[in-house]
Short mmCIF file of C-alpha atoms (C1' of nucleotides) in Angstrom, two decimals:
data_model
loop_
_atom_site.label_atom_id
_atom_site.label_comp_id
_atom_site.label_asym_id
_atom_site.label_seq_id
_atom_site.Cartn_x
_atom_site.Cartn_y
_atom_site.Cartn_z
CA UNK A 1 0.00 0.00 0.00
CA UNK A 2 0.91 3.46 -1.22
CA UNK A 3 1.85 5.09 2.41
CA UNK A 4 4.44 8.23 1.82
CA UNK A 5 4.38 10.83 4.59
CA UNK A 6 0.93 11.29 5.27
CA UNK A 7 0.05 14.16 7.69
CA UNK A 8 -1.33 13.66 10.96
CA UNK A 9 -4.50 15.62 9.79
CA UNK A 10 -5.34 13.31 7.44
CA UNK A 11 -4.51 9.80 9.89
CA UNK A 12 -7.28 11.48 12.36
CA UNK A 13 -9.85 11.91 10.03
CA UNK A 14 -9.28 8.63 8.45
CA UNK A 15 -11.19 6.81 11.60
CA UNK A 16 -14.70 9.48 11.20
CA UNK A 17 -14.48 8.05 7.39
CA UNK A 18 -14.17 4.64 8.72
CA UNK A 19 -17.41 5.45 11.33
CA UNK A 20 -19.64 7.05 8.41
CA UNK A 21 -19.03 4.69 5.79
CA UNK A 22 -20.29 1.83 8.33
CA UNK A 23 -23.04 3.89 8.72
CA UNK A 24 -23.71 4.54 5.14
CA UNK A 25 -23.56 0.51 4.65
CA UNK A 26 -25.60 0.17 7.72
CA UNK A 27 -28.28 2.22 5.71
CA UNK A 28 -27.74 -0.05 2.89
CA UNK A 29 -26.33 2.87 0.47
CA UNK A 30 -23.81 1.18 -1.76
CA UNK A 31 -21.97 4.17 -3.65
CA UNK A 32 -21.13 7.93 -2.58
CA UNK A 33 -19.13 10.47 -4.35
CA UNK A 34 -16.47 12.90 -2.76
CA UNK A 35 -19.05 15.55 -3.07
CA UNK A 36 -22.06 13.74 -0.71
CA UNK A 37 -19.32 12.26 1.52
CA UNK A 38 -18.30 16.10 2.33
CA UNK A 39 -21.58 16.73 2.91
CA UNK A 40 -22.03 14.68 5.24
CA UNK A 41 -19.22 15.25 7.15
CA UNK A 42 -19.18 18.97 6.90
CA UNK A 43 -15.41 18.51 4.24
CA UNK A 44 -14.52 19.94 0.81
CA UNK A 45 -14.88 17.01 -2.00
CA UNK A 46 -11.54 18.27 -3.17
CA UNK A 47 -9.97 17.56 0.86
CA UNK A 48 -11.77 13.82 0.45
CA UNK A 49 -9.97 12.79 -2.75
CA UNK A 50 -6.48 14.44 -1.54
CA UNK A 51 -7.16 12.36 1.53
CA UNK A 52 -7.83 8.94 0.07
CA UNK A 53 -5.07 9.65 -2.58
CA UNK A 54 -2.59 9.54 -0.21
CA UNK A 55 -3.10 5.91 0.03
CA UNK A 56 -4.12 5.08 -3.39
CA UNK A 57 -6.72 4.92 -6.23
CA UNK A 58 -10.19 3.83 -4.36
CA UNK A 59 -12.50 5.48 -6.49
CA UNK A 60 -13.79 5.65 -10.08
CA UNK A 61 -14.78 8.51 -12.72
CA UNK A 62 -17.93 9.18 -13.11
CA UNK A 63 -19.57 7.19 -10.70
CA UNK A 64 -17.44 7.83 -6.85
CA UNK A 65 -16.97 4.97 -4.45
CA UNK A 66 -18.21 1.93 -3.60
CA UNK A 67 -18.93 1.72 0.19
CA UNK A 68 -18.06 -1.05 1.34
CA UNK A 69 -14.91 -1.14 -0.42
CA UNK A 70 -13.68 1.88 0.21
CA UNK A 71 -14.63 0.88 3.93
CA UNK A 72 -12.11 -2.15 3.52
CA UNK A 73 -9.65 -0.18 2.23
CA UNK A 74 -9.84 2.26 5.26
CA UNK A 75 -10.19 -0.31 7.79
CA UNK A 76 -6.80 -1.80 6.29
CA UNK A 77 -5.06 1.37 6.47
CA UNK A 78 -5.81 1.91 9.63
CA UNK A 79 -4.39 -1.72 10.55
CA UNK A 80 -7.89 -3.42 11.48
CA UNK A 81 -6.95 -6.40 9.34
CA UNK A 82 -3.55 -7.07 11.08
CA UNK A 83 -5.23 -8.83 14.42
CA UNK A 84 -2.81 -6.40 16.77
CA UNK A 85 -2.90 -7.83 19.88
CA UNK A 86 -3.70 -5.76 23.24
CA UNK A 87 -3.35 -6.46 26.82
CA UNK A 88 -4.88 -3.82 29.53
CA UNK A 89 -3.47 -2.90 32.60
CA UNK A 90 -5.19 -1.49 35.40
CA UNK A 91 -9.09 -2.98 35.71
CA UNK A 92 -10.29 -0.16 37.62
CA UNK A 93 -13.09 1.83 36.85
CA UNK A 94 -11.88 2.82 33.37
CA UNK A 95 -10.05 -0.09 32.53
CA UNK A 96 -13.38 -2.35 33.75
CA UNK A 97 -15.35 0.44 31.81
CA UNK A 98 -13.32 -0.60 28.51
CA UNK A 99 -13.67 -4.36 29.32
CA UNK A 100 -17.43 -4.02 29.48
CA UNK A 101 -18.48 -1.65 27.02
CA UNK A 102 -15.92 -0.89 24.47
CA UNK A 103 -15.74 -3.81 21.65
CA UNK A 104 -11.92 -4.18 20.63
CA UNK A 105 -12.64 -6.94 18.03
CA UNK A 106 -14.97 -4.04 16.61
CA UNK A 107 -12.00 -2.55 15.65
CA UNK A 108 -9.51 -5.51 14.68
CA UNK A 109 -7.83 -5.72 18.13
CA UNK A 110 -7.74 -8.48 20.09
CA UNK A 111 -7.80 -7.65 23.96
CA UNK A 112 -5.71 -10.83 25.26
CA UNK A 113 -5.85 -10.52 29.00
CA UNK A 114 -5.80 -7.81 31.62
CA UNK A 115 -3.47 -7.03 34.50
CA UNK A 116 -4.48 -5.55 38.30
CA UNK A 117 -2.91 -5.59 41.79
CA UNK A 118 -6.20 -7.08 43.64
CA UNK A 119 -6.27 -10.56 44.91
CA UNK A 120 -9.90 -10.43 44.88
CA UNK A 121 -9.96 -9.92 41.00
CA UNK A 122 -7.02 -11.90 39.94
CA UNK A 123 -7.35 -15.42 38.70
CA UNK A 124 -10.98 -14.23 37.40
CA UNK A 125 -12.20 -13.18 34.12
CA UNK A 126 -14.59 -10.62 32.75
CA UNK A 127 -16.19 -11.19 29.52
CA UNK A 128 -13.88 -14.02 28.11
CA UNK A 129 -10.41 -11.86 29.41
CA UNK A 130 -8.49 -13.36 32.24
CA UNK A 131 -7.37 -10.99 34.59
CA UNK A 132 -3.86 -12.16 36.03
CA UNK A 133 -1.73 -10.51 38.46
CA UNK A 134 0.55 -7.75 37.85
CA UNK A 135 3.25 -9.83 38.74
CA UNK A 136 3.23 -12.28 35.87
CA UNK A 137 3.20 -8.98 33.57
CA UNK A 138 6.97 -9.32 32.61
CA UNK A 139 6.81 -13.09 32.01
CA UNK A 140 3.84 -12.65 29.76
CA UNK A 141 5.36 -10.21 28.03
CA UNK A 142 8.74 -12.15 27.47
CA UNK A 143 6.67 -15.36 26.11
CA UNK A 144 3.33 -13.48 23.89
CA UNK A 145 3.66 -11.44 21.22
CA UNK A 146 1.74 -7.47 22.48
CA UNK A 147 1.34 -4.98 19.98
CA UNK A 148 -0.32 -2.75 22.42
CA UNK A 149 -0.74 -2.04 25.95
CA UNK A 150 -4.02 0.21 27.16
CA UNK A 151 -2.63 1.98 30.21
CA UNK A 152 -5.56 2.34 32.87
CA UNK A 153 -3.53 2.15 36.24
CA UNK A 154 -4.01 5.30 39.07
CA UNK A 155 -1.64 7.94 38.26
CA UNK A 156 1.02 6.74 40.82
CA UNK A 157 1.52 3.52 39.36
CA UNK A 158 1.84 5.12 35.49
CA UNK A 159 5.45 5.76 35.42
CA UNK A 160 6.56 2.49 36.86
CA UNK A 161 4.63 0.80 34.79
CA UNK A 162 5.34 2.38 31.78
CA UNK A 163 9.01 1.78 32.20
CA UNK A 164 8.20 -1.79 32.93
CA UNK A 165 6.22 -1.99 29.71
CA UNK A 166 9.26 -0.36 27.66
CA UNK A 167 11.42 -2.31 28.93
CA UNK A 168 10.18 -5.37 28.02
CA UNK A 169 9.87 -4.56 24.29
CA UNK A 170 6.03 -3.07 24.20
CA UNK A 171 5.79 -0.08 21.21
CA UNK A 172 2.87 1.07 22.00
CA UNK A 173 0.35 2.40 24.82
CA UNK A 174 -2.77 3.82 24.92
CA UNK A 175 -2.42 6.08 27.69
CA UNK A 176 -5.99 6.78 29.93
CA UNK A 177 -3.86 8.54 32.90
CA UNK A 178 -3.78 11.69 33.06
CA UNK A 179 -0.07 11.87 32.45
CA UNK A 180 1.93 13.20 29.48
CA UNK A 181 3.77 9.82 28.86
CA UNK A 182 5.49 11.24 25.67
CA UNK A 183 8.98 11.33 26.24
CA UNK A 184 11.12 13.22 23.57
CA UNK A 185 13.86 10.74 23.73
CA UNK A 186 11.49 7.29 23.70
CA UNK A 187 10.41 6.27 20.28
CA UNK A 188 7.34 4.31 21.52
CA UNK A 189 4.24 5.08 20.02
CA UNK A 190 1.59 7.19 22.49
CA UNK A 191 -2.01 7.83 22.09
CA UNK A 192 -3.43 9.83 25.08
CA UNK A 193 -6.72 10.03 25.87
CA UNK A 194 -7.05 13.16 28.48
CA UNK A 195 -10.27 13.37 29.27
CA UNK A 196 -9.38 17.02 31.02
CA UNK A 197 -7.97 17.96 27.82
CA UNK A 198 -11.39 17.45 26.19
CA UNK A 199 -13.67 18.79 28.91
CA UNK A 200 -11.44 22.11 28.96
CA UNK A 201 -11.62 22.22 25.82
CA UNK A 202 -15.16 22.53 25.49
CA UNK A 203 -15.12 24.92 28.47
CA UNK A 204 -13.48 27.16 25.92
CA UNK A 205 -15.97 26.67 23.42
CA UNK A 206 -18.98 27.65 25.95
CA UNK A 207 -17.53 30.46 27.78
CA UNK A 208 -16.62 32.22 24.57
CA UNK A 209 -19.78 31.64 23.58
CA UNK A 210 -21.43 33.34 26.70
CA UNK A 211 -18.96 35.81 26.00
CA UNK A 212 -20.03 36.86 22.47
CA UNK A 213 -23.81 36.55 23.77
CA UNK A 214 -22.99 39.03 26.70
CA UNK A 215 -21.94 40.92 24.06
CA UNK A 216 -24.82 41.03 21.94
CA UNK A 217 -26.87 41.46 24.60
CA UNK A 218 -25.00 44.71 25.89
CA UNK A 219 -24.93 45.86 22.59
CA UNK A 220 -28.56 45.27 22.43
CA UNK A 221 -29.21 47.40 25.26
CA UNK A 222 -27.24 50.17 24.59
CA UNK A 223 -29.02 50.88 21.64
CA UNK A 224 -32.59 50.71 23.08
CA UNK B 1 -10.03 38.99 27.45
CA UNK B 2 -8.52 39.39 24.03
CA UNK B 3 -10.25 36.87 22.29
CA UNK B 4 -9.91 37.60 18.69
CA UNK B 5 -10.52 34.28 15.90
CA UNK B 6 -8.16 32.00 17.66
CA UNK B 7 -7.59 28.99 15.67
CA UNK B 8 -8.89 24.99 16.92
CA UNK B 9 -5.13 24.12 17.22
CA UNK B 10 -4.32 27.10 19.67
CA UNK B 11 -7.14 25.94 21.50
CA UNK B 12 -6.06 22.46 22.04
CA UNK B 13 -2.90 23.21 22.53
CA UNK B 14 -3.93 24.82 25.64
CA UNK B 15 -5.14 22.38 28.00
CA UNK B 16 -1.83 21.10 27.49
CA UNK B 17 0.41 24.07 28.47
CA UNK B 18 -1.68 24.01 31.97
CA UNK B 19 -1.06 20.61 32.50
CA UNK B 20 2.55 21.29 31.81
CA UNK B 21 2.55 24.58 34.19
CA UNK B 22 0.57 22.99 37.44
CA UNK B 23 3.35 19.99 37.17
CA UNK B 24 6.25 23.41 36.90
CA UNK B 25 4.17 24.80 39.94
CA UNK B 26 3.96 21.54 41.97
CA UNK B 27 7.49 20.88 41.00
CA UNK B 28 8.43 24.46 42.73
CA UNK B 29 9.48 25.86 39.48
CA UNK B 30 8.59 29.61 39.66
CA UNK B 31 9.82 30.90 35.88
CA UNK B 32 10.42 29.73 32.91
CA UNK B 33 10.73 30.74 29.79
CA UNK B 34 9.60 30.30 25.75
CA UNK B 35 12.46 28.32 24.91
CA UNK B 36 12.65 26.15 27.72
CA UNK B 37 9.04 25.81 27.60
CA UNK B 38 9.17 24.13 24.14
CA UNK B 39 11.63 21.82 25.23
CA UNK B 40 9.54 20.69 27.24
CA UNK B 41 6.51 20.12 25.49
CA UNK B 42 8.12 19.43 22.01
CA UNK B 43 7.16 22.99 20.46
CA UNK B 44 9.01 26.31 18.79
CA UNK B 45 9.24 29.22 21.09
CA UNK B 46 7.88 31.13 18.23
CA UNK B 47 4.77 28.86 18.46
CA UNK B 48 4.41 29.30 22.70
CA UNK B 49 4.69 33.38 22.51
CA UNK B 50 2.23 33.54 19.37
CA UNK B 51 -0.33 31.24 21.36
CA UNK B 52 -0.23 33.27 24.10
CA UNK B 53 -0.46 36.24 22.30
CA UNK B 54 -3.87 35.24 21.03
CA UNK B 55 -4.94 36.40 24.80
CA UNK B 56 -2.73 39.07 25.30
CA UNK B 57 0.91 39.54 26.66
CA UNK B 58 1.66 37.46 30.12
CA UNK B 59 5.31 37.51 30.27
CA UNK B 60 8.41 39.93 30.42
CA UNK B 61 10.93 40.70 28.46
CA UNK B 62 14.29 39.92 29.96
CA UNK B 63 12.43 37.81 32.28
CA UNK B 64 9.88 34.76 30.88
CA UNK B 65 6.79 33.92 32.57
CA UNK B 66 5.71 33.56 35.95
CA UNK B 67 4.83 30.21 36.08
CA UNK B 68 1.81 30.45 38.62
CA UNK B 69 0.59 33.41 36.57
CA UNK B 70 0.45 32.38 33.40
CA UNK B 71 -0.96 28.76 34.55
CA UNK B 72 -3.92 31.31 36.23
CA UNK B 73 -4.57 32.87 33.39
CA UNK B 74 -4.61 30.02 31.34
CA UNK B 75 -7.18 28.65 33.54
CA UNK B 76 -9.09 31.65 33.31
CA UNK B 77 -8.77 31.45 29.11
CA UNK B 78 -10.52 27.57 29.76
CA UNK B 79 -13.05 29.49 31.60
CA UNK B 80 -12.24 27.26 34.54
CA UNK B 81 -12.90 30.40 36.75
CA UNK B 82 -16.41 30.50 35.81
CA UNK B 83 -18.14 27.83 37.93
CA UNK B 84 -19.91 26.21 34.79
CA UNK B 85 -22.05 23.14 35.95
CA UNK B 86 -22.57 20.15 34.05
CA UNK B 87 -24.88 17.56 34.88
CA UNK B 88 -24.22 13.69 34.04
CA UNK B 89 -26.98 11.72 31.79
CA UNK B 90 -26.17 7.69 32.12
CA UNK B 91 -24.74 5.70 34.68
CA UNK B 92 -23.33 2.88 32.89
CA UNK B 93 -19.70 1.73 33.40
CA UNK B 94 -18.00 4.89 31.86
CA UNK B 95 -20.68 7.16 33.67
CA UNK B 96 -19.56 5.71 37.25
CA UNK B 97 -15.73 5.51 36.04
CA UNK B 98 -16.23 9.39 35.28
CA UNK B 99 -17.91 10.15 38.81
CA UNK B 100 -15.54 7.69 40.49
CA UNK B 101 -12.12 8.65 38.85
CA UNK B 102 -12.77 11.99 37.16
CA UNK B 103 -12.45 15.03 39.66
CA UNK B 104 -14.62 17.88 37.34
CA UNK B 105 -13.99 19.91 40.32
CA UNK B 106 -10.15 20.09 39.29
CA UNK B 107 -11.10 21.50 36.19
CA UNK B 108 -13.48 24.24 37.56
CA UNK B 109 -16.60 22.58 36.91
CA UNK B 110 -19.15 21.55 39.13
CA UNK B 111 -20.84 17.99 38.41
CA UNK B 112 -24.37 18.66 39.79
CA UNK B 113 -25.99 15.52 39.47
CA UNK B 114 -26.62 12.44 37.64
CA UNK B 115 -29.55 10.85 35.80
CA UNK B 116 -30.19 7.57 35.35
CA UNK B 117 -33.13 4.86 34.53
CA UNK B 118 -32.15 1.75 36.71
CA UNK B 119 -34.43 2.32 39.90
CA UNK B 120 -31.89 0.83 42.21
CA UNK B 121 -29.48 3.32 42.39
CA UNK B 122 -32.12 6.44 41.32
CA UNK B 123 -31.97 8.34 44.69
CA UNK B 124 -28.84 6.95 45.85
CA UNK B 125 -25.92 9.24 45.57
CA UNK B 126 -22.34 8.51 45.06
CA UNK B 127 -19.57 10.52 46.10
CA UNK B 128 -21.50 13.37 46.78
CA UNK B 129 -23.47 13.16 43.64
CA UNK B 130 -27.34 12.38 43.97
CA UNK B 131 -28.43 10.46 40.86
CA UNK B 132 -31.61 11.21 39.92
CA UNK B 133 -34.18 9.50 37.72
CA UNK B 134 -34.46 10.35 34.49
CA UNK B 135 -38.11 11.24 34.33
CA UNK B 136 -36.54 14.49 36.49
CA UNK B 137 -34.27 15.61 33.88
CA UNK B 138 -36.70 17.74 31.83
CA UNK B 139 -38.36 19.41 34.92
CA UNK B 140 -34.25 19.76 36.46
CA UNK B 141 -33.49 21.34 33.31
CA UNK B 142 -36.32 23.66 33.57
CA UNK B 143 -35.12 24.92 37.36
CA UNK B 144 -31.49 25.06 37.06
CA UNK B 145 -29.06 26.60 35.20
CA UNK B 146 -26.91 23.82 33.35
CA UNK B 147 -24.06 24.64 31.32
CA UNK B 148 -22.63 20.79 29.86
CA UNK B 149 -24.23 17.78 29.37
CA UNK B 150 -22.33 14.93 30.26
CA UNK B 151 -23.68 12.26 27.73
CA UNK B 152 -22.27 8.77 28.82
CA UNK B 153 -25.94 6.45 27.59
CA UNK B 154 -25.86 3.80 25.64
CA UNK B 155 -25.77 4.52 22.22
CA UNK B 156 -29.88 3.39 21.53
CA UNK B 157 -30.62 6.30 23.97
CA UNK B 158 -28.10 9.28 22.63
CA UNK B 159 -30.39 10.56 19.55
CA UNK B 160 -33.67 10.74 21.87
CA UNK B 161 -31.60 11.91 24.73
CA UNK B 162 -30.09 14.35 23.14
CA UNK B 163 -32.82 15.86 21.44
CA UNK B 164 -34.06 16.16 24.70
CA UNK B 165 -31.38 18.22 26.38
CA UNK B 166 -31.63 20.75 23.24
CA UNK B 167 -34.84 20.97 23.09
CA UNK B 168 -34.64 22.42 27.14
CA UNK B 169 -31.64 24.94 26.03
CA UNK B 170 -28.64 22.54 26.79
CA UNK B 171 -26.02 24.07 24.35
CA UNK B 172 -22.97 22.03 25.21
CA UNK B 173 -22.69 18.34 25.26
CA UNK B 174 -19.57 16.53 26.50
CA UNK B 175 -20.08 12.95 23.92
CA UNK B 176 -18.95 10.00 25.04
CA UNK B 177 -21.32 7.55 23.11
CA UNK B 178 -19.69 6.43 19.39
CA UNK B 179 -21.86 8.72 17.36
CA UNK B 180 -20.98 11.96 16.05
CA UNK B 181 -23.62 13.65 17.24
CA UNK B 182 -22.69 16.92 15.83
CA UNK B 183 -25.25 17.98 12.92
CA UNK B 184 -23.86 21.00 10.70
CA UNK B 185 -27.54 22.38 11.45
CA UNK B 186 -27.23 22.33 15.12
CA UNK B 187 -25.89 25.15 17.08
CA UNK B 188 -24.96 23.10 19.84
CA UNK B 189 -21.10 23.08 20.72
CA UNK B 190 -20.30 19.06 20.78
CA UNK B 191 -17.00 17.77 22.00
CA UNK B 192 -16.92 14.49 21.05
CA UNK B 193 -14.33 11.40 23.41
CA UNK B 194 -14.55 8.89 20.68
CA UNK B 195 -12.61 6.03 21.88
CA UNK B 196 -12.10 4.00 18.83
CA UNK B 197 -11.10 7.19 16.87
CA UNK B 198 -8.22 7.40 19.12
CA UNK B 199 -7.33 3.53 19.26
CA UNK B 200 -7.44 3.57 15.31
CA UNK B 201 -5.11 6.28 15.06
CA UNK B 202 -2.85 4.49 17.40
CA UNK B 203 -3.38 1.07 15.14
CA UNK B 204 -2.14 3.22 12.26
CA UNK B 205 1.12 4.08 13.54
CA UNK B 206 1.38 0.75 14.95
CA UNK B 207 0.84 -0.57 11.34
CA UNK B 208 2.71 2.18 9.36
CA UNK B 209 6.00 1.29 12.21
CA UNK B 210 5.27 -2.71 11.45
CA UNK B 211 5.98 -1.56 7.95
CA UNK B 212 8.79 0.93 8.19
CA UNK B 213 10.02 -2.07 10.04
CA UNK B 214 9.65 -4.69 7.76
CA UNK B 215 10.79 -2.96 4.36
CA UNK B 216 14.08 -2.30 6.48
CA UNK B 217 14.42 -6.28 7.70
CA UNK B 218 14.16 -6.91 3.67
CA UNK B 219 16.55 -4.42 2.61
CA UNK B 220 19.69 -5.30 5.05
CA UNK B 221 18.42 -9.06 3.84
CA UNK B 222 18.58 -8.19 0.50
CA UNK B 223 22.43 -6.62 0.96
CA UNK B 224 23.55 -9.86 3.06
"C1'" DT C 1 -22.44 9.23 -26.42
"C1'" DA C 2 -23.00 12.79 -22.74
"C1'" DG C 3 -22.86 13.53 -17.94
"C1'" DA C 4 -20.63 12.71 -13.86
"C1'" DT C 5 -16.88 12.32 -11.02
"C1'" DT C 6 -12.40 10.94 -10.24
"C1'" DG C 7 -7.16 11.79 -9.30
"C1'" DT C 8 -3.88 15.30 -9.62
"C1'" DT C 9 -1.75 19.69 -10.52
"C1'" DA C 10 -1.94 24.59 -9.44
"C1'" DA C 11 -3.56 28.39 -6.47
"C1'" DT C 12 -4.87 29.95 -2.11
"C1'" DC C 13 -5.08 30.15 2.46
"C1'" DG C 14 -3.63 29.60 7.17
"C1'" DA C 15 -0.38 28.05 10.56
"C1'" DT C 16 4.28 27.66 12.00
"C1'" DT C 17 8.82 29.39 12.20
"C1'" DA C 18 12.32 32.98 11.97
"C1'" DA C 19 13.89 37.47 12.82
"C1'" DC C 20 14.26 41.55 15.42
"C1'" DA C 21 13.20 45.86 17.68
"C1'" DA C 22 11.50 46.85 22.25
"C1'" DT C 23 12.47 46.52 26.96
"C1'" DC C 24 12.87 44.35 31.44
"C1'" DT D 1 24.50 48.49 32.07
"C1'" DA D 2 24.53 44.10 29.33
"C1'" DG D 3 22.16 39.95 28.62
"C1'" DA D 4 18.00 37.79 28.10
"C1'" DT D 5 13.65 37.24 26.42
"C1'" DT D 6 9.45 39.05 25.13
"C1'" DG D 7 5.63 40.43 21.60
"C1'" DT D 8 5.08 41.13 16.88
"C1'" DT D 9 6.04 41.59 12.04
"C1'" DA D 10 7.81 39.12 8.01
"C1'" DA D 11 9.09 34.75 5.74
"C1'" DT D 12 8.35 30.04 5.12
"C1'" DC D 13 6.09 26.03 5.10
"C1'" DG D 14 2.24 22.95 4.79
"C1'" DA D 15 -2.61 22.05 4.33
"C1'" DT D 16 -6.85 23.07 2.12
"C1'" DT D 17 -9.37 24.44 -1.85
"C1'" DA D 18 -10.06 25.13 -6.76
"C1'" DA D 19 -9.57 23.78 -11.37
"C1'" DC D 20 -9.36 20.56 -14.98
"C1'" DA D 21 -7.86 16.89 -18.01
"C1'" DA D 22 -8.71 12.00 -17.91
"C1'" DT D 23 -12.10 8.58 -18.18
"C1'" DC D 24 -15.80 5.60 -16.56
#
DNA sequence: TAGATTGTTAATCGATTAACAATC
DNA sequence: TAGATTGTTAATCGATTAACAATC
């Protein structure tokens, strides 16, 4: 696959083309062009094509895309066909949260087994994942094969862990602590999810809207 | 405030710089400057002093920044000074990991109350947080002033849901269900935690390294 | 065929970086 | 004062949009 340096604007809309197009197929529509995909996702036609043709020729003239294959050919980009493997560590509230609602297969990843400090979870499993103790971490990750490890341990454990996880060969992390885990020096792969970042950043978003409302308001008033 | 058009990439950028400044603060770091800010977070001087120069001018010449100063107004930019109040709609797994883990306090806003439809825990509260049932939402919303909507349901319930919470003047919705709620005709402000957007991007640089990877295995086998 | 729509090249726009006078 | 570092203007770089020949 076609894969030069593709910018990190287009790798996070690729996943919201993913989502629609399964909901276009859902709906049972079997071919869109650029033009009615950007409509539907509030893009320019002309940003849709440069996107896809960054990773090849998906489409055809005259007649657009097929859905479903152009969902394939997403889905592959974005390394859903390549059965990564995943192990979780931490099954507190979040990490139990992900283990009960959020569907990894839904997304080509396989969530092996988790990993947790309390005796009265360990040894048990939730949902077809065994949940083993922290302490048979390194040995499992000396003998199976992890392509990624979903980092949901309290924020005191995050840095030992991480080093242990480094350490012992793991690329990648998806990071739910609140930490900045991206070192300058470390070349492993980090994808944060800060939920503060997110609910600050839609504080923004409302208080400059009460902002310009105040301001149309006072504006209002001083002309009556 | 100076708050002229300030771009969706100064605005993320910063949630991060606070995080950055309360660790400076706790870490008894009292001034710092551009350049050694950027170090620090990976970024260009240049791009630090024109971000903060959206808002007006915080530091000194000569000098750098106060660290607890800027970090305060940096809150204040988030509106984190402003007391918004959000109120939580589902208490599912990632509903009680929010109340349980998530401190909104930290961040300035004040989680008010939940709402839920299982009638053993409507009435209850949990951590301070009375959950209420949901047939109180509508007259709630009607009494008090709400500023976020926390939307954590199950994805069946987030259309109706949310149709009701702009239908009784909610105008900001914190999303963590799967569906992009936001509709281009809708002037409600959206921020949107999509899980799988995030692991997907991760599974792409997983892949794309796999690759990188892999094409250098075959070349040094190739010169052998 | 004629109409539609792609993939790609060129033009525009916006964001980042560099440079520097102002000044603490 | 001299050195350091800001805030801002100018230059560069990259991303988005527009245009259009190719072609289904």
């Amino acid at each position: 696959m076609k894969r030069g340096k593709v910018s990190n604007n287009v790798i996070r809309r690729l996943p919201r083309y993913l989502r629609k197009l399964d909901s276009l197929a859902a709906a049972g529509v079997s071919r869109i062009s650029s033009f009615e995909l950007g409509q539907q996702l509030g893009l320019t036609p002309s940003q849709i094509r440069q996107d896809f043709s960054c990773f090849g020729e998906f489409g055809q003239q005259g007649y657009g895309y097929n859905v479903t294959a152009l969902r394939d050919q997403i889905a592959s980009i974005l390394g859903m066909d390549r059965g990564f493997s995943a192990i979780l560590i931490g099954v507190g509230n979040i990490g139990h949260a992900l283990m009960d609602n959020f569907c990894f297969s839904d997304w080509g990843v396989h969530l092996a087994c988790a990993f947790d400090i309390k005796p009265a979870i360990i040894g048990t499993s939730f949902k077809g994942v065994p949940i083993h103790s922290m302490d048979d971490l390194v040995p499992y990750l000396r003998e199976n094969p992890v392509d990624i490890a979903v980092l949901a341990v309290p924020k005191e454990a995050a840095i030992p862990v991480t080093e242990t996880l480094t350490a012992n060969g793991i690329e990648a992390i998806w990071n739910f602590t609140n930490l900045e885990l991206t070192e300058p020096n470390s070349s492993t792969i980090v994808e944060n999810v800060h939920f503060s970042d997110s609910l600050l950043s839609l504080s923004y978003f409302v208080a400059e809207r009460k902002d310009e409302n105040a301001a149309k308001a006072a504006k209002a008033g001083k002309q009556s």
